[in-house]
């Protein structure tokens, strides 16, 4: 399994970014996938997940601002991030595993892409 994130950048508060995660080496459509983030000095947290049937979950702090989606034809996971705030600054990771595994325990992780939001 290989996951490669891209799209991280430095933006001002209120701006938008779209993160991408190119997936390969497994049956993409049958796994759960998600986005996670880790800020300096803080624990990694789940941001959004999407099930094999397309059901989504979001952490409260990003609801209404972030949207997770999958493009099955391109084997790519996306995270559209709008109305970015300085507290969204973190390294963002995509990850995947079977849906019956708790997300923070998923086995397969990308290397991360940095998002920095300035006020």
Tab-separated table of C-alpha atoms in Angstrom:
chain	number	residue	atom	x	y	z
A	1	UNK	CA	0.000	0.000	0.000
A	2	UNK	CA	1.325	3.406	-0.956
A	3	UNK	CA	-0.187	6.746	-0.078
A	4	UNK	CA	1.218	10.045	-1.256
A	5	UNK	CA	-0.196	13.371	-0.125
A	6	UNK	CA	0.135	16.684	-1.913
A	7	UNK	CA	-1.427	20.131	-1.886
A	8	UNK	CA	-0.152	21.526	1.390
A	9	UNK	CA	0.863	25.180	1.367
A	10	UNK	CA	0.989	28.396	3.371
A	11	UNK	CA	-2.174	30.500	3.198
A	12	UNK	CA	-3.778	33.362	5.046
A	13	UNK	CA	-6.738	32.894	7.340
A	14	UNK	CA	-9.942	32.574	5.385
A	15	UNK	CA	-8.218	30.939	2.456
A	16	UNK	CA	-8.745	27.509	0.913
A	17	UNK	CA	-6.631	24.509	0.005
A	18	UNK	CA	-7.323	21.107	-1.510
A	19	UNK	CA	-5.212	18.216	-0.340
A	20	UNK	CA	-4.827	15.100	-2.475
A	21	UNK	CA	-3.768	11.583	-1.554
A	22	UNK	CA	-2.844	9.233	-4.383
A	23	UNK	CA	-3.376	5.610	-3.369
A	24	UNK	CA	-1.956	2.445	-4.889
A	25	UNK	CA	-1.207	-1.178	-4.109
A	26	UNK	CA	-4.552	-2.278	-2.687
A	27	UNK	CA	-8.256	-2.512	-3.386
A	28	UNK	CA	-8.940	1.147	-2.926
A	29	UNK	CA	-12.697	0.971	-3.043
A	30	UNK	CA	-13.139	-1.525	-0.193
A	31	UNK	CA	-11.132	0.259	2.491
A	32	UNK	CA	-11.905	3.187	4.722
A	33	UNK	CA	-9.760	6.256	4.171
A	34	UNK	CA	-9.217	9.398	6.134
A	35	UNK	CA	-7.312	12.577	6.818
A	36	UNK	CA	-5.492	13.219	10.050
A	37	UNK	CA	-3.375	16.091	11.313
A	38	UNK	CA	-0.721	16.727	13.892
A	39	UNK	CA	0.345	20.146	15.087
A	40	UNK	CA	3.661	20.701	16.901
A	41	UNK	CA	3.414	19.561	20.494
A	42	UNK	CA	-0.007	18.002	19.995
A	43	UNK	CA	-1.271	14.496	19.432
A	44	UNK	CA	-2.377	13.322	16.020
A	45	UNK	CA	-6.112	13.763	15.546
A	46	UNK	CA	-8.625	12.541	13.043
A	47	UNK	CA	-10.002	15.204	10.725
A	48	UNK	CA	-12.339	13.334	8.387
A	49	UNK	CA	-13.005	9.789	7.254
A	50	UNK	CA	-14.880	8.212	4.381
A	51	UNK	CA	-16.174	4.651	4.372
A	52	UNK	CA	-16.174	2.202	1.494
A	53	UNK	CA	-19.823	3.129	0.874
A	54	UNK	CA	-19.083	6.850	0.856
A	55	UNK	CA	-20.299	7.705	4.349
A	56	UNK	CA	-18.294	10.508	5.918
A	57	UNK	CA	-17.404	11.712	9.404
A	58	UNK	CA	-15.759	14.940	10.507
A	59	UNK	CA	-14.250	16.200	13.702
A	60	UNK	CA	-16.369	19.007	15.135
A	61	UNK	CA	-13.836	21.762	14.526
A	62	UNK	CA	-13.922	21.303	10.737
A	63	UNK	CA	-17.598	20.570	10.144
A	64	UNK	CA	-19.010	22.918	7.544
A	65	UNK	CA	-15.521	23.970	6.382
A	66	UNK	CA	-13.819	20.771	5.188
A	67	UNK	CA	-15.087	18.170	2.734
A	68	UNK	CA	-13.602	14.714	2.208
A	69	UNK	CA	-14.173	12.923	-1.083
A	70	UNK	CA	-12.834	10.099	-3.243
A	71	UNK	CA	-12.294	9.816	-6.976
A	72	UNK	CA	-12.491	6.104	-7.712
A	73	UNK	CA	-11.265	6.488	-11.276
A	74	UNK	CA	-8.090	8.220	-10.110
A	75	UNK	CA	-7.657	6.249	-6.848
A	76	UNK	CA	-7.310	9.577	-5.101
A	77	UNK	CA	-8.625	10.916	-1.818
A	78	UNK	CA	-9.241	14.638	-1.408
A	79	UNK	CA	-9.747	17.087	1.424
A	80	UNK	CA	-11.228	20.422	0.414
A	81	UNK	CA	-10.475	22.916	3.159
A	82	UNK	CA	-12.277	26.264	3.202
A	83	UNK	CA	-12.292	29.130	5.696
A	84	UNK	CA	-8.929	28.024	7.018
A	85	UNK	CA	-7.912	29.259	10.446
A	86	UNK	CA	-4.512	29.437	12.164
A	87	UNK	CA	-5.557	26.531	14.391
A	88	UNK	CA	-5.742	24.368	11.252
A	89	UNK	CA	-1.964	24.640	10.933
A	90	UNK	CA	-0.530	21.112	11.071
A	91	UNK	CA	1.022	18.298	9.116
A	92	UNK	CA	-1.819	16.530	7.351
A	93	UNK	CA	-1.695	12.799	6.691
A	94	UNK	CA	-3.913	10.441	4.775
A	95	UNK	CA	-4.349	6.899	5.970
A	96	UNK	CA	-6.295	3.755	5.180
A	97	UNK	CA	-7.261	0.369	6.533
A	98	UNK	CA	-10.234	-1.902	6.973
A	99	UNK	CA	-13.252	-0.046	8.272
A	100	UNK	CA	-13.508	-2.149	11.437
A	101	UNK	CA	-10.166	-0.827	12.671
A	102	UNK	CA	-10.214	2.352	14.768
A	103	UNK	CA	-8.915	5.172	12.562
A	104	UNK	CA	-5.933	6.206	14.699
A	105	UNK	CA	-4.820	2.548	14.620
A	106	UNK	CA	-4.896	2.252	10.836
A	107	UNK	CA	-1.862	0.524	9.377
A	108	UNK	CA	-1.131	2.510	6.242
A	109	UNK	CA	-0.048	6.134	6.320
A	110	UNK	CA	1.366	8.665	3.918
A	111	UNK	CA	4.335	10.909	4.626
A	112	UNK	CA	2.255	14.018	5.202
A	113	UNK	CA	1.844	17.451	3.677
A	114	UNK	CA	2.268	20.684	5.635
A	115	UNK	CA	-0.542	23.221	5.936
A	116	UNK	CA	0.295	26.582	7.489
A	117	UNK	CA	-2.365	29.237	8.052
A	118	UNK	CA	-1.305	32.722	9.053
A	119	UNK	CA	-3.548	35.292	10.698
